[in-house]
Amino acid sequence: SLSRLPVDLMPEIEYPSISVITVYEGASAEDVENKVTEIIENNLATVSNLDRITSRSREGLSTVSCRFKWGTNLDEASNDVRDKLEFAKRVLPDEIETPIVFKFNTAMIPIIFIGMNSPEEVYPQLYRIVDKQVGDNLKRIPGVGAVQIYGGLERQINISIDRGRLEAYHLSVQKIVDRLAEENITLPA
């Protein structure tokens, strides 16, 4: 029977760890630490079977990681974490995005990376081709968990400012930036 045992080169191992990732756009690392990370950390410290809690605060991003004792049911633990987050949300700033509860699993590790390039005249369409033709077909293959596409060209509009004309109209560069920000808003109807 030993010779017939299957070999799994990428066994699915679920580490007893859950992370809470919170985006706070435009906030300094100190503000993220004081207004987000500490509040979430204090609320999650009471989750059962918690072995260790660590956190990182960077500009615009808070990450709080809860490590549980081996053998802890992570589905129950993630429910506890979500419940504690609901208490924390009442005190967190309104400007933050909804905190994301993330369970790491070895099945999420990429199996293959593919790099693609094209002739210069086709390069502007490369991202769309890879996304629609290659990516969509890969997603349909049984056993493929996810396809993520990085890189490519994004549409960008460059604005060149004539300093002489700007001064003639008694405008500053900041006024132009503010006006562009006011005019470029996408809202649901």
PDB file of N, CA, C and O in Angstrom, residues 84-130:
ATOM      1  N   LYS A  84     -15.895  40.647  16.319  1.00  0.00           N
ATOM      2  CA  LYS A  84     -15.109  41.663  17.028  1.00  0.00           C
ATOM      3  C   LYS A  84     -14.891  42.892  16.155  1.00  0.00           C
ATOM      4  O   LYS A  84     -14.850  44.016  16.651  1.00  0.00           O
ATOM      5  N   LEU A  85     -14.757  42.682  14.840  1.00  0.00           N
ATOM      6  CA  LEU A  85     -14.601  43.815  13.926  1.00  0.00           C
ATOM      7  C   LEU A  85     -15.847  44.697  13.889  1.00  0.00           C
ATOM      8  O   LEU A  85     -15.744  45.911  13.713  1.00  0.00           O
ATOM      9  N   GLU A  86     -17.007  44.076  14.035  1.00  0.00           N
ATOM     10  CA  GLU A  86     -18.253  44.858  14.047  1.00  0.00           C
ATOM     11  C   GLU A  86     -18.255  45.843  15.207  1.00  0.00           C
ATOM     12  O   GLU A  86     -18.717  46.972  15.074  1.00  0.00           O
ATOM     13  N   PHE A  87     -17.721  45.415  16.373  1.00  0.00           N
ATOM     14  CA  PHE A  87     -17.615  46.336  17.509  1.00  0.00           C
ATOM     15  C   PHE A  87     -16.625  47.455  17.191  1.00  0.00           C
ATOM     16  O   PHE A  87     -16.845  48.608  17.514  1.00  0.00           O
ATOM     17  N   ALA A  88     -15.511  47.094  16.546  1.00  0.00           N
ATOM     18  CA  ALA A  88     -14.471  48.075  16.243  1.00  0.00           C
ATOM     19  C   ALA A  88     -14.947  49.101  15.217  1.00  0.00           C
ATOM     20  O   ALA A  88     -14.550  50.267  15.278  1.00  0.00           O
ATOM     21  N   LYS A  89     -15.799  48.706  14.277  1.00  0.00           N
ATOM     22  CA  LYS A  89     -16.229  49.600  13.195  1.00  0.00           C
ATOM     23  C   LYS A  89     -16.928  50.847  13.719  1.00  0.00           C
ATOM     24  O   LYS A  89     -16.890  51.895  13.086  1.00  0.00           O
ATOM     25  N   ARG A  90     -17.560  50.744  14.886  1.00  0.00           N
ATOM     26  CA  ARG A  90     -18.263  51.902  15.433  1.00  0.00           C
ATOM     27  C   ARG A  90     -17.300  53.021  15.825  1.00  0.00           C
ATOM     28  O   ARG A  90     -17.671  54.177  15.836  1.00  0.00           O
ATOM     29  N   VAL A  91     -16.052  52.655  16.139  1.00  0.00           N
ATOM     30  CA  VAL A  91     -15.069  53.632  16.598  1.00  0.00           C
ATOM     31  C   VAL A  91     -14.099  54.036  15.487  1.00  0.00           C
ATOM     32  O   VAL A  91     -13.455  55.068  15.565  1.00  0.00           O
ATOM     33  N   LEU A  92     -14.002  53.221  14.449  1.00  0.00           N
ATOM     34  CA  LEU A  92     -13.054  53.490  13.363  1.00  0.00           C
ATOM     35  C   LEU A  92     -13.491  54.706  12.544  1.00  0.00           C
ATOM     36  O   LEU A  92     -14.679  55.007  12.460  1.00  0.00           O
ATOM     37  N   PRO A  93     -12.541  55.397  11.918  1.00  0.00           N
ATOM     38  CA  PRO A  93     -12.891  56.575  11.090  1.00  0.00           C
ATOM     39  C   PRO A  93     -13.807  56.201   9.923  1.00  0.00           C
ATOM     40  O   PRO A  93     -13.718  55.102   9.375  1.00  0.00           O
ATOM     41  N   ASP A  94     -14.655  57.129   9.527  1.00  0.00           N
ATOM     42  CA  ASP A  94     -15.584  56.900   8.426  1.00  0.00           C
ATOM     43  C   ASP A  94     -14.870  56.789   7.080  1.00  0.00           C
ATOM     44  O   ASP A  94     -15.386  56.190   6.151  1.00  0.00           O
ATOM     45  N   GLU A  95     -13.663  57.374   6.975  1.00  0.00           N
ATOM     46  CA  GLU A  95     -12.955  57.429   5.698  1.00  0.00           C
ATOM     47  C   GLU A  95     -12.306  56.099   5.298  1.00  0.00           C
ATOM     48  O   GLU A  95     -11.859  55.956   4.167  1.00  0.00           O
ATOM     49  N   ILE A  96     -12.233  55.144   6.208  1.00  0.00           N
ATOM     50  CA  ILE A  96     -11.563  53.883   5.872  1.00  0.00           C
ATOM     51  C   ILE A  96     -12.449  53.025   4.979  1.00  0.00           C
ATOM     52  O   ILE A  96     -13.668  53.172   4.973  1.00  0.00           O
ATOM     53  N   GLU A  97     -11.798  52.142   4.220  1.00  0.00           N
ATOM     54  CA  GLU A  97     -12.545  51.154   3.459  1.00  0.00           C
ATOM     55  C   GLU A  97     -12.916  50.018   4.404  1.00  0.00           C
ATOM     56  O   GLU A  97     -12.320  49.860   5.463  1.00  0.00           O
ATOM     57  N   THR A  98     -13.881  49.210   4.035  1.00  0.00           N
ATOM     58  CA  THR A  98     -14.313  48.105   4.877  1.00  0.00           C
ATOM     59  C   THR A  98     -13.151  47.149   5.115  1.00  0.00           C
ATOM     60  O   THR A  98     -12.509  46.711   4.161  1.00  0.00           O
ATOM     61  N   PRO A  99     -12.839  46.819   6.381  1.00  0.00           N
ATOM     62  CA  PRO A  99     -11.737  45.892   6.661  1.00  0.00           C
ATOM     63  C   PRO A  99     -11.971  44.533   6.011  1.00  0.00           C
ATOM     64  O   PRO A  99     -13.092  44.022   5.974  1.00  0.00           O
ATOM     65  N   ILE A 100     -10.890  43.943   5.493  1.00  0.00           N
ATOM     66  CA  ILE A 100     -10.952  42.649   4.812  1.00  0.00           C
ATOM     67  C   ILE A 100     -10.380  41.590   5.738  1.00  0.00           C
ATOM     68  O   ILE A 100      -9.277  41.736   6.257  1.00  0.00           O
ATOM     69  N   VAL A 101     -11.136  40.512   5.956  1.00  0.00           N
ATOM     70  CA  VAL A 101     -10.657  39.380   6.745  1.00  0.00           C
ATOM     71  C   VAL A 101     -10.083  38.371   5.767  1.00  0.00           C
ATOM     72  O   VAL A 101     -10.771  37.900   4.863  1.00  0.00           O
ATOM     73  N   PHE A 102      -8.803  38.023   5.953  1.00  0.00           N
ATOM     74  CA  PHE A 102      -8.068  37.211   4.982  1.00  0.00           C
ATOM     75  C   PHE A 102      -7.484  35.982   5.670  1.00  0.00           C
ATOM     76  O   PHE A 102      -6.720  36.108   6.623  1.00  0.00           O
ATOM     77  N   LYS A 103      -7.873  34.791   5.192  1.00  0.00           N
ATOM     78  CA  LYS A 103      -7.293  33.534   5.683  1.00  0.00           C
ATOM     79  C   LYS A 103      -6.313  33.022   4.646  1.00  0.00           C
ATOM     80  O   LYS A 103      -6.692  32.788   3.505  1.00  0.00           O
ATOM     81  N   PHE A 104      -5.047  32.870   5.033  1.00  0.00           N
ATOM     82  CA  PHE A 104      -4.045  32.375   4.102  1.00  0.00           C
ATOM     83  C   PHE A 104      -4.126  30.864   4.011  1.00  0.00           C
ATOM     84  O   PHE A 104      -4.315  30.170   4.997  1.00  0.00           O
ATOM     85  N   ASN A 105      -3.978  30.360   2.793  1.00  0.00           N
ATOM     86  CA  ASN A 105      -3.996  28.927   2.545  1.00  0.00           C
ATOM     87  C   ASN A 105      -2.928  28.643   1.492  1.00  0.00           C
ATOM     88  O   ASN A 105      -2.772  29.407   0.553  1.00  0.00           O
ATOM     89  N   THR A 106      -2.205  27.537   1.634  1.00  0.00           N
ATOM     90  CA  THR A 106      -1.151  27.231   0.663  1.00  0.00           C
ATOM     91  C   THR A 106      -1.712  27.015  -0.737  1.00  0.00           C
ATOM     92  O   THR A 106      -0.977  27.120  -1.713  1.00  0.00           O
ATOM     93  N   ALA A 107      -2.993  26.726  -0.844  1.00  0.00           N
ATOM     94  CA  ALA A 107      -3.596  26.567  -2.165  1.00  0.00           C
ATOM     95  C   ALA A 107      -3.630  27.897  -2.918  1.00  0.00           C
ATOM     96  O   ALA A 107      -3.825  27.931  -4.121  1.00  0.00           O
ATOM     97  N   MET A 108      -3.416  29.015  -2.199  1.00  0.00           N
ATOM     98  CA  MET A 108      -3.426  30.327  -2.839  1.00  0.00           C
ATOM     99  C   MET A 108      -2.079  30.675  -3.471  1.00  0.00           C
ATOM    100  O   MET A 108      -1.968  31.674  -4.173  1.00  0.00           O
ATOM    101  N   ILE A 109      -1.062  29.890  -3.191  1.00  0.00           N
ATOM    102  CA  ILE A 109       0.255  30.167  -3.749  1.00  0.00           C
ATOM    103  C   ILE A 109       0.219  29.873  -5.243  1.00  0.00           C
ATOM    104  O   ILE A 109      -0.233  28.809  -5.664  1.00  0.00           O
ATOM    105  N   PRO A 110       0.706  30.804  -6.054  1.00  0.00           N
ATOM    106  CA  PRO A 110       0.676  30.565  -7.504  1.00  0.00           C
ATOM    107  C   PRO A 110       1.509  29.351  -7.896  1.00  0.00           C
ATOM    108  O   PRO A 110       2.583  29.121  -7.357  1.00  0.00           O
ATOM    109  N   ILE A 111       1.000  28.584  -8.832  1.00  0.00           N
ATOM    110  CA  ILE A 111       1.708  27.421  -9.338  1.00  0.00           C
ATOM    111  C   ILE A 111       2.579  27.828 -10.521  1.00  0.00           C
ATOM    112  O   ILE A 111       3.659  27.312 -10.717  1.00  0.00           O
ATOM    113  N   ILE A 112       2.107  28.779 -11.313  1.00  0.00           N
ATOM    114  CA  ILE A 112       2.842  29.154 -12.515  1.00  0.00           C
ATOM    115  C   ILE A 112       2.727  30.666 -12.743  1.00  0.00           C
ATOM    116  O   ILE A 112       1.695  31.276 -12.481  1.00  0.00           O
ATOM    117  N   PHE A 113       3.824  31.262 -13.177  1.00  0.00           N
ATOM    118  CA  PHE A 113       3.847  32.649 -13.617  1.00  0.00           C
ATOM    119  C   PHE A 113       4.160  32.650 -15.103  1.00  0.00           C
ATOM    120  O   PHE A 113       5.065  31.950 -15.545  1.00  0.00           O
ATOM    121  N   ILE A 114       3.414  33.447 -15.848  1.00  0.00           N
ATOM    122  CA  ILE A 114       3.653  33.537 -17.290  1.00  0.00           C
ATOM    123  C   ILE A 114       3.892  35.001 -17.628  1.00  0.00           C
ATOM    124  O   ILE A 114       3.081  35.860 -17.297  1.00  0.00           O
ATOM    125  N   GLY A 115       5.004  35.274 -18.297  1.00  0.00           N
ATOM    126  CA  GLY A 115       5.292  36.627 -18.763  1.00  0.00           C
ATOM    127  C   GLY A 115       5.000  36.720 -20.249  1.00  0.00           C
ATOM    128  O   GLY A 115       5.317  35.802 -20.999  1.00  0.00           O
ATOM    129  N   MET A 116       4.395  37.813 -20.667  1.00  0.00           N
ATOM    130  CA  MET A 116       4.058  37.980 -22.077  1.00  0.00           C
ATOM    131  C   MET A 116       4.562  39.317 -22.585  1.00  0.00           C
ATOM    132  O   MET A 116       4.571  40.301 -21.860  1.00  0.00           O
ATOM    133  N   ASN A 117       4.962  39.313 -23.841  1.00  0.00           N
ATOM    134  CA  ASN A 117       5.445  40.513 -24.494  1.00  0.00           C
ATOM    135  C   ASN A 117       4.890  40.523 -25.916  1.00  0.00           C
ATOM    136  O   ASN A 117       4.375  39.515 -26.388  1.00  0.00           O
ATOM    137  N   SER A 118       5.007  41.653 -26.572  1.00  0.00           N
ATOM    138  CA  SER A 118       4.479  41.740 -27.931  1.00  0.00           C
ATOM    139  C   SER A 118       5.303  42.735 -28.728  1.00  0.00           C
ATOM    140  O   SER A 118       6.053  43.528 -28.164  1.00  0.00           O
ATOM    141  N   PRO A 119       5.126  42.715 -30.052  1.00  0.00           N
ATOM    142  CA  PRO A 119       5.775  43.759 -30.866  1.00  0.00           C
ATOM    143  C   PRO A 119       5.245  45.129 -30.453  1.00  0.00           C
ATOM    144  O   PRO A 119       4.139  45.253 -29.932  1.00  0.00           O
ATOM    145  N   GLU A 120       6.032  46.150 -30.696  1.00  0.00           N
ATOM    146  CA  GLU A 120       5.708  47.500 -30.238  1.00  0.00           C
ATOM    147  C   GLU A 120       4.349  47.992 -30.737  1.00  0.00           C
ATOM    148  O   GLU A 120       3.599  48.629 -30.001  1.00  0.00           O
ATOM    149  N   GLU A 121       3.980  47.664 -31.958  1.00  0.00           N
ATOM    150  CA  GLU A 121       2.711  48.162 -32.500  1.00  0.00           C
ATOM    151  C   GLU A 121       1.490  47.491 -31.859  1.00  0.00           C
ATOM    152  O   GLU A 121       0.386  48.030 -31.894  1.00  0.00           O
ATOM    153  N   VAL A 122       1.663  46.314 -31.266  1.00  0.00           N
ATOM    154  CA  VAL A 122       0.548  45.605 -30.626  1.00  0.00           C
ATOM    155  C   VAL A 122       0.535  45.842 -29.113  1.00  0.00           C
ATOM    156  O   VAL A 122      -0.460  45.574 -28.453  1.00  0.00           O
ATOM    157  N   TYR A 123       1.610  46.400 -28.580  1.00  0.00           N
ATOM    158  CA  TYR A 123       1.749  46.522 -27.121  1.00  0.00           C
ATOM    159  C   TYR A 123       0.586  47.245 -26.437  1.00  0.00           C
ATOM    160  O   TYR A 123       0.144  46.809 -25.381  1.00  0.00           O
ATOM    161  N   PRO A 124       0.041  48.330 -26.999  1.00  0.00           N
ATOM    162  CA  PRO A 124      -1.088  48.982 -26.327  1.00  0.00           C
ATOM    163  C   PRO A 124      -2.303  48.059 -26.126  1.00  0.00           C
ATOM    164  O   PRO A 124      -3.073  48.253 -25.194  1.00  0.00           O
ATOM    165  N   GLN A 125      -2.487  47.061 -26.984  1.00  0.00           N
ATOM    166  CA  GLN A 125      -3.627  46.150 -26.843  1.00  0.00           C
ATOM    167  C   GLN A 125      -3.278  44.870 -26.076  1.00  0.00           C
ATOM    168  O   GLN A 125      -4.137  44.025 -25.867  1.00  0.00           O
ATOM    169  N   LEU A 126      -2.018  44.720 -25.651  1.00  0.00           N
ATOM    170  CA  LEU A 126      -1.576  43.466 -25.033  1.00  0.00           C
ATOM    171  C   LEU A 126      -2.377  43.111 -23.790  1.00  0.00           C
ATOM    172  O   LEU A 126      -2.802  41.968 -23.623  1.00  0.00           O
ATOM    173  N   TYR A 127      -2.619  44.070 -22.904  1.00  0.00           N
ATOM    174  CA  TYR A 127      -3.351  43.779 -21.664  1.00  0.00           C
ATOM    175  C   TYR A 127      -4.741  43.227 -21.974  1.00  0.00           C
ATOM    176  O   TYR A 127      -5.171  42.235 -21.405  1.00  0.00           O
ATOM    177  N   ARG A 128      -5.450  43.888 -22.898  1.00  0.00           N
ATOM    178  CA  ARG A 128      -6.804  43.438 -23.255  1.00  0.00           C
ATOM    179  C   ARG A 128      -6.772  42.039 -23.858  1.00  0.00           C
ATOM    180  O   ARG A 128      -7.611  41.198 -23.554  1.00  0.00           O
ATOM    181  N   ILE A 129      -5.795  41.761 -24.711  1.00  0.00           N
ATOM    182  CA  ILE A 129      -5.681  40.443 -25.341  1.00  0.00           C
ATOM    183  C   ILE A 129      -5.428  39.373 -24.285  1.00  0.00           C
ATOM    184  O   ILE A 129      -6.081  38.320 -24.265  1.00  0.00           O
ATOM    185  N   VAL A 130      -4.486  39.646 -23.380  1.00  0.00           N
ATOM    186  CA  VAL A 130      -4.165  38.672 -22.329  1.00  0.00           C
ATOM    187  C   VAL A 130      -5.361  38.471 -21.410  1.00  0.00           C
ATOM    188  O   VAL A 130      -5.697  37.345 -21.037  1.00  0.00           O
TER     189      VAL A 130
END
